[in-house]
Short mmCIF file of C-alpha atoms and ligand atoms in Angstrom, two decimals:
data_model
loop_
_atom_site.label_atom_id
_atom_site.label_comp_id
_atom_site.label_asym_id
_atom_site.label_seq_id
_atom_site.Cartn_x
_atom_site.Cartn_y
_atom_site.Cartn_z
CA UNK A 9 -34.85 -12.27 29.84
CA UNK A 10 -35.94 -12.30 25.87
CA UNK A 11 -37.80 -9.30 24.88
CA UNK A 12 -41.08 -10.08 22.42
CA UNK A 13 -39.17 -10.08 19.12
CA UNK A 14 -39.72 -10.83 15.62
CA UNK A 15 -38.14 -12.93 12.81
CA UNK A 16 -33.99 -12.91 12.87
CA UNK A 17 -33.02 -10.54 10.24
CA UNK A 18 -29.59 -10.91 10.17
CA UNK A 19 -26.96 -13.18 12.48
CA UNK A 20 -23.25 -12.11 12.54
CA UNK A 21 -20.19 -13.29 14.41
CA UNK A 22 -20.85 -11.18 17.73
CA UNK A 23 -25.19 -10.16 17.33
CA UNK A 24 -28.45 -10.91 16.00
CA UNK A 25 -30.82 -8.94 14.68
CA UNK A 26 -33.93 -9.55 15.13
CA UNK A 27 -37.41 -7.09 13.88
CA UNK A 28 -39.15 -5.63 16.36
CA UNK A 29 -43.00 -4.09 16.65
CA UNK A 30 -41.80 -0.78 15.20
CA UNK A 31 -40.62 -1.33 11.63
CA UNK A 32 -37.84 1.84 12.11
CA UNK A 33 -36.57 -0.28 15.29
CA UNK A 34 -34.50 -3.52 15.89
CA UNK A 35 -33.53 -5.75 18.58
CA UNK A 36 -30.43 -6.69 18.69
CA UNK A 37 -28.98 -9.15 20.66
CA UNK A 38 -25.26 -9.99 22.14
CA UNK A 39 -23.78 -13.15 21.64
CA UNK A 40 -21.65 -14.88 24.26
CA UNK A 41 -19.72 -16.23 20.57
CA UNK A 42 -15.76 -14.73 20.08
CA UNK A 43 -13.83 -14.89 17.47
CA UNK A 44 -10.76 -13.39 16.33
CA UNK A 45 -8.74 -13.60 12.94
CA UNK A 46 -11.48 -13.93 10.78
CA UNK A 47 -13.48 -16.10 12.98
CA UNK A 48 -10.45 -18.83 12.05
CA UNK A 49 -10.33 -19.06 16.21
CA UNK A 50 -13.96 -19.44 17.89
CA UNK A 51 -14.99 -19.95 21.91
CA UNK A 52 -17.74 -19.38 23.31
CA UNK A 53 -17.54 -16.54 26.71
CA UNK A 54 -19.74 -17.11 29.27
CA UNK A 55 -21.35 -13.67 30.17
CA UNK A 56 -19.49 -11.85 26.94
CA UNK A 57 -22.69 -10.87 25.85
CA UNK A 58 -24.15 -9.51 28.61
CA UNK A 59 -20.71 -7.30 29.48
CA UNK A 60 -20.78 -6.03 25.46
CA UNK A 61 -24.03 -5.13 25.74
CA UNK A 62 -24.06 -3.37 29.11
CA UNK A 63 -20.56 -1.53 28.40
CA UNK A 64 -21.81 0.02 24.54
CA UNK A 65 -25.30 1.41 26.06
CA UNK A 66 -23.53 3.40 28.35
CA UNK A 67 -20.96 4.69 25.93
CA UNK A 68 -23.73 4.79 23.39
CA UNK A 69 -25.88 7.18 25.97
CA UNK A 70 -22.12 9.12 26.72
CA UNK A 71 -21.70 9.62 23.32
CA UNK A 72 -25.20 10.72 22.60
CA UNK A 73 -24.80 13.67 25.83
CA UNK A 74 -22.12 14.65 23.95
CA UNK A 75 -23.61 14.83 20.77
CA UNK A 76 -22.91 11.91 18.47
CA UNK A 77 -26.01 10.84 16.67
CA UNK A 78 -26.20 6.57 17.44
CA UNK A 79 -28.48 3.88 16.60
CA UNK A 80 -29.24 3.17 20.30
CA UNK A 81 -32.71 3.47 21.58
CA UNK A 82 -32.41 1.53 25.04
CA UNK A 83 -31.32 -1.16 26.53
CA UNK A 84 -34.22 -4.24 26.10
CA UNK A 85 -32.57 -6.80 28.60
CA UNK A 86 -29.48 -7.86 29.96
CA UNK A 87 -27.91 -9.17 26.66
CA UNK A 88 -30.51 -7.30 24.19
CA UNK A 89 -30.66 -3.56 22.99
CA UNK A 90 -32.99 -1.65 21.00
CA UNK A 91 -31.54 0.66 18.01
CA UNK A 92 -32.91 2.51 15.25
CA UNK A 93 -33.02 0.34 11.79
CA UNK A 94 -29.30 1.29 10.10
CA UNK A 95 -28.26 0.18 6.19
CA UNK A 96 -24.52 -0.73 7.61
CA UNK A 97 -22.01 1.31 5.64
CA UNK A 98 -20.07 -1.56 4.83
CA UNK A 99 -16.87 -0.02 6.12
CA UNK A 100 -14.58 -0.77 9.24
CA UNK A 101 -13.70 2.75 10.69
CA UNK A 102 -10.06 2.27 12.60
CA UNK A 103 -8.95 4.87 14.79
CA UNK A 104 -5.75 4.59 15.93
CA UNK A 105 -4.30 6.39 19.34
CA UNK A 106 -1.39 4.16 20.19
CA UNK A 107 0.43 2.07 17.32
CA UNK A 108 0.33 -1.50 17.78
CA UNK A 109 -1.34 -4.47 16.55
CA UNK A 110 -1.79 -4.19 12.65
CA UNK A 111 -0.16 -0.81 12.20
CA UNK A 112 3.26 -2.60 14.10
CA UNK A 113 2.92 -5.33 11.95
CA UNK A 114 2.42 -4.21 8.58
CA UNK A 115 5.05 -1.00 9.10
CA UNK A 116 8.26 0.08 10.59
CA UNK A 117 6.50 1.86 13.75
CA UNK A 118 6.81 1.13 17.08
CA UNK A 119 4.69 -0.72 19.51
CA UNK A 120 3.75 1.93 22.17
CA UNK A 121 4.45 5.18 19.73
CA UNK A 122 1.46 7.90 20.36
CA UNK A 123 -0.55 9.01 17.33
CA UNK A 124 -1.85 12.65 17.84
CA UNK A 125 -4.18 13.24 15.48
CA UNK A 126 -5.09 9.58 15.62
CA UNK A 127 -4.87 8.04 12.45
CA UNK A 128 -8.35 6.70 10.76
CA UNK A 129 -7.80 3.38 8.73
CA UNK A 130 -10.50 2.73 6.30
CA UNK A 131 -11.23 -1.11 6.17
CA UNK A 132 -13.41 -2.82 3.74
CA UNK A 133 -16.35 -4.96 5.57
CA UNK A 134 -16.37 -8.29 3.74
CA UNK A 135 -15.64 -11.14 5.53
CA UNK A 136 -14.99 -13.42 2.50
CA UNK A 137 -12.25 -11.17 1.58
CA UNK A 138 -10.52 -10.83 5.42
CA UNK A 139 -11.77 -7.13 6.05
CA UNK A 140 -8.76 -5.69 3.54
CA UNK A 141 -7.36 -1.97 4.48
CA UNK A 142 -8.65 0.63 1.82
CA UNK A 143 -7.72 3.64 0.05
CA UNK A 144 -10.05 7.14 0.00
CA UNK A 145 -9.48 6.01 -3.67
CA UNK A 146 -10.75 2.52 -3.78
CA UNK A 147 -13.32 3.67 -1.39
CA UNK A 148 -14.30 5.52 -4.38
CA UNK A 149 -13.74 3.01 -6.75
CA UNK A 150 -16.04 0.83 -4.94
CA UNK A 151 -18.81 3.41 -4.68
CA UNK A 152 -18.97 2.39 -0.81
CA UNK A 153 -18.89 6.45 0.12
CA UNK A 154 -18.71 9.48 -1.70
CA UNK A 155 -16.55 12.05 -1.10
CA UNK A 156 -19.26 13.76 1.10
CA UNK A 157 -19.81 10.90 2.86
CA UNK A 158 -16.66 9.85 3.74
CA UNK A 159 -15.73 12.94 4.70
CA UNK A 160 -19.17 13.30 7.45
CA UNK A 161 -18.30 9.70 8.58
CA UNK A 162 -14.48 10.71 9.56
CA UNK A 163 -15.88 13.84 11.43
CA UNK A 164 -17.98 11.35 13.20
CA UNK A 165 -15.32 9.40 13.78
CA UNK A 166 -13.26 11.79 15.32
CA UNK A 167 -16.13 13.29 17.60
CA UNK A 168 -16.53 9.67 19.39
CA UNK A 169 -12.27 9.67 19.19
CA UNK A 170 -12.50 13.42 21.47
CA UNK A 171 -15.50 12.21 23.68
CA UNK A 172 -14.23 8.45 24.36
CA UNK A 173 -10.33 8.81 24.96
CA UNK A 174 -10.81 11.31 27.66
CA UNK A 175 -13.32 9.49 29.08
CA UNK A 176 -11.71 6.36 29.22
CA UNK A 177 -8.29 8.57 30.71
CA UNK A 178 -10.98 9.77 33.62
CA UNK A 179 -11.37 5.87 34.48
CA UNK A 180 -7.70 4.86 34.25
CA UNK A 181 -7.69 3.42 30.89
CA UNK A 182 -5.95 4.11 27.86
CA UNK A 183 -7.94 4.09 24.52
CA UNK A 184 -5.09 2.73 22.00
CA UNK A 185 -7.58 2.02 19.00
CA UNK A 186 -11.17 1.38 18.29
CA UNK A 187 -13.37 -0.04 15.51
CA UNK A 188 -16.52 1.63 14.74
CA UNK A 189 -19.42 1.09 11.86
CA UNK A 190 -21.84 2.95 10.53
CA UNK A 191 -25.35 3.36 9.14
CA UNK A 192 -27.79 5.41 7.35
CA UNK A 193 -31.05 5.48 9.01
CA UNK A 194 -34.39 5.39 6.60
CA UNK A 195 -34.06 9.13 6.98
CA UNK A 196 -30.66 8.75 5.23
CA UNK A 197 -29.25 10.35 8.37
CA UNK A 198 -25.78 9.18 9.23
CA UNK A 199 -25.99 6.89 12.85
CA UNK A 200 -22.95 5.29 15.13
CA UNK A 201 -24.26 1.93 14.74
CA UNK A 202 -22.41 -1.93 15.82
CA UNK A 203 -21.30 -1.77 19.16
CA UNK A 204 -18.25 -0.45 21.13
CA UNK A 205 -16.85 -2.80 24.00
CA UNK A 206 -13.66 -4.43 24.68
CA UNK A 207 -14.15 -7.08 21.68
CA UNK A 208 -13.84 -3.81 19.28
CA UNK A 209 -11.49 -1.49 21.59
CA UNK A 210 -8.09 -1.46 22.79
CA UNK A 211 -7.85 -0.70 26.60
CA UNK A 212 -4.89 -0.34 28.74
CA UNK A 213 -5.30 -0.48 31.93
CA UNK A 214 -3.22 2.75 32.90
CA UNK A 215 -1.92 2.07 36.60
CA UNK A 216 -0.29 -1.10 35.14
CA UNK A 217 2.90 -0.91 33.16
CA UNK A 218 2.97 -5.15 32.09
CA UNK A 219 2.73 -5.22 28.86
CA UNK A 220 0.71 -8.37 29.31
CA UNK A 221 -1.74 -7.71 32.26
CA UNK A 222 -2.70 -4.27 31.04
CA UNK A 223 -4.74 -5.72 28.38
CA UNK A 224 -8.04 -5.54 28.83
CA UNK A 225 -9.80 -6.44 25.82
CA UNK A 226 -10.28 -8.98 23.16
CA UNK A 227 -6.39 -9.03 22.99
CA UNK A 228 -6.58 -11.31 25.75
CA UNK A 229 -8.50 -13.63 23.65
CA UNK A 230 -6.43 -13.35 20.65
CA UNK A 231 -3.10 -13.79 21.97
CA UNK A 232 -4.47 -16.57 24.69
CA UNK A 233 -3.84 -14.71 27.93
CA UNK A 234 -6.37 -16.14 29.64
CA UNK A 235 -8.86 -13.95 31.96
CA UNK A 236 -10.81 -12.63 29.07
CA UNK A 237 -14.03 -11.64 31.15
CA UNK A 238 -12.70 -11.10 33.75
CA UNK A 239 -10.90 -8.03 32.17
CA UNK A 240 -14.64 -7.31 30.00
CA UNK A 241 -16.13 -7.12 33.76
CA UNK A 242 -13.45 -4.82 35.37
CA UNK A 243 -14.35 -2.32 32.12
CA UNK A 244 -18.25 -2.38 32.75
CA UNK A 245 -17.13 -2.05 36.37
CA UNK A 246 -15.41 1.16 35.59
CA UNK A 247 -17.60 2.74 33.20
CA UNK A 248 -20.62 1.71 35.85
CA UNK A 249 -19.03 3.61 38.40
CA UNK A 250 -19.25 6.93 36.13
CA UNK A 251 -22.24 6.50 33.70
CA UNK A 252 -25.56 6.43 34.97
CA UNK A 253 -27.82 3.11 34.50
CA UNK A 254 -28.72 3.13 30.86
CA UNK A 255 -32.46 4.01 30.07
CA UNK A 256 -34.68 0.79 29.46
CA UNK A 257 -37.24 0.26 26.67
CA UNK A 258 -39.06 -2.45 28.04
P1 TMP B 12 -5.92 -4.11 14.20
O1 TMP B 12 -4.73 -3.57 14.91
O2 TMP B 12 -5.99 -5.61 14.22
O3 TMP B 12 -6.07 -3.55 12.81
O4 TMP B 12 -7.21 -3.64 15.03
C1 TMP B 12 -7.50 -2.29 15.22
C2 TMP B 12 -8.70 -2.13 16.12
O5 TMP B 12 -9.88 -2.62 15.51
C3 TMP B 12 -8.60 -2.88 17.45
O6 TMP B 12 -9.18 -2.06 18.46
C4 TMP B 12 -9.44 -4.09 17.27
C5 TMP B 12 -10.49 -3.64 16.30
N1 TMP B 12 -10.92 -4.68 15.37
C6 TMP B 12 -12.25 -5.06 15.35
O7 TMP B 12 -13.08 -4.54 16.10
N2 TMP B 12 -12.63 -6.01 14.45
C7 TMP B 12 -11.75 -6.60 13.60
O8 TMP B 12 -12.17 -7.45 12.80
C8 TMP B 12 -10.37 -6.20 13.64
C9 TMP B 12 -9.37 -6.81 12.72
C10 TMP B 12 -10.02 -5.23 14.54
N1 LIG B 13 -13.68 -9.54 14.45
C1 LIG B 13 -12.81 -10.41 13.70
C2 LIG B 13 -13.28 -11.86 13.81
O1 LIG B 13 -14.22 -12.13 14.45
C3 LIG B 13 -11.37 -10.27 14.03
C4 LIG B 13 -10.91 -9.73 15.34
O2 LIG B 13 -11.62 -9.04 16.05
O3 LIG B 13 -9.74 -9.98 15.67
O4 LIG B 13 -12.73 -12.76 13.28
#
């Protein structure tokens, strides 16, 4: 089902954007589109969208119980949400429970070693330029964040960090590392915005010690192990069975 939208604002690799009747409000809509490594490798998912959708409103509405200001207003069908109108801080906010991926390959730490306090890697948001890591200095340099501001969005980081990785421990799966973004609302109040769902999470499945078959996010789809939504499903499945239906705003 397609909720009454307006014109398409904005179309990335994973959403659309779309305006809505209430000028602070957007509809935004999940794409069934992957892609990984810079969108050099593309497929399309059958039912991604729906799952992505589905799993972020009910960490979105976990996150908000808890405290976390978010962009998310509702859900507005299967594959569609509705969320406060963001400016998207163009940063790429890494935390980092578990080293692997990136941090394995770009230092001498190994794959598997626990990070407690996760590390937060600062990533620059530009596609053209492959999403490069940053320094607080050239974040600075680049007047994407002052020091205010990067500080507020690293204690926002951290809050969804302490409400998400014990959460996702209480359904048997391990939180190695997340992506998050973030926006300023037209109050200039700072808002969890993007999504978060297995194409932007690490998850472990804990009660399986395969290296391999744990995996139960976009990993699957990067490294070709086939079974991509089928691992997306057994998430929602899992957070279904301890969040309550998300509210709708239809
Ligand atoms: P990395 O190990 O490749 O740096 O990825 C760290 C985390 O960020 C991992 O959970 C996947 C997520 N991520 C995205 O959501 N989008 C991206 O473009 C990249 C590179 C990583
Ligand atoms: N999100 C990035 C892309 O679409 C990379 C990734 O998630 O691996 O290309």
């Amino acid at each position: 089902m397609t909720p009454d939208h307006g014109e398409l604002l904005y179309e990335g690799k994973a959403k659309r954007v779309f305006a809505s009747a209430d000028p602070d409000r957007v509809l935004v809509e999940f794409k069934n589109d992957a892609t990984a490594f810079n969108a050099q490798k593309k497929a399309q998912l059958d039912d991604k969208g729906r799952l992505n959708c589905q799993i972020s409103a009910r960490l979105f509405e976990l996150l908000e119980r808890e405290g976390v200001p978010t962009h998310y207003c509702g859900l507005a069908g299967e594959t569609w949400m509705l969320v406060r109108r963001v400016e998207i801080i163009p940063l790429e906010v890494v935390l980092r429970n578990t080293a692997t991926g990136s941090l394995c390959r770009q230092t001498p730490i190994a794959e598997g070693t626990a990070i407690d306090p996760a590390l937060l890697d600062l990533y620059y948001k530009d596609d053209a330029l492959g999403d490069p890591l940053l320094t607080e200095a050239r974040v600075q340099l680049l007047g994407v964040a002052d020091p205010a501001r990067l500080s507020a969005i690293e204690q926002l980081a951290r809050r969804v960090n302490a409400v998400l990785l014990p959460f996702f421990e209480g359904i048997d799966l391990q939180l190695v590392d997340f992506k998050l973004e973030l926006g300023l609302a037209s109050d200039g109040t700072l808002l969890l915005a993007d999504e978060i769902s297995p194409d932007t999470c690490r998850l472990w499945d804990r009660g399986n010690s395969n290296a391999e078959d744990r995996i139960l996010d976009k990993d699957r789809f990067r490294k070709d192990l086939g079974g991509v939504m089928e691992a997306y499903g057994e998430v929602l499945k899992r957070v279904q069975g301890t969040c309550p239906n998300p509210r709708n705003c239809l």
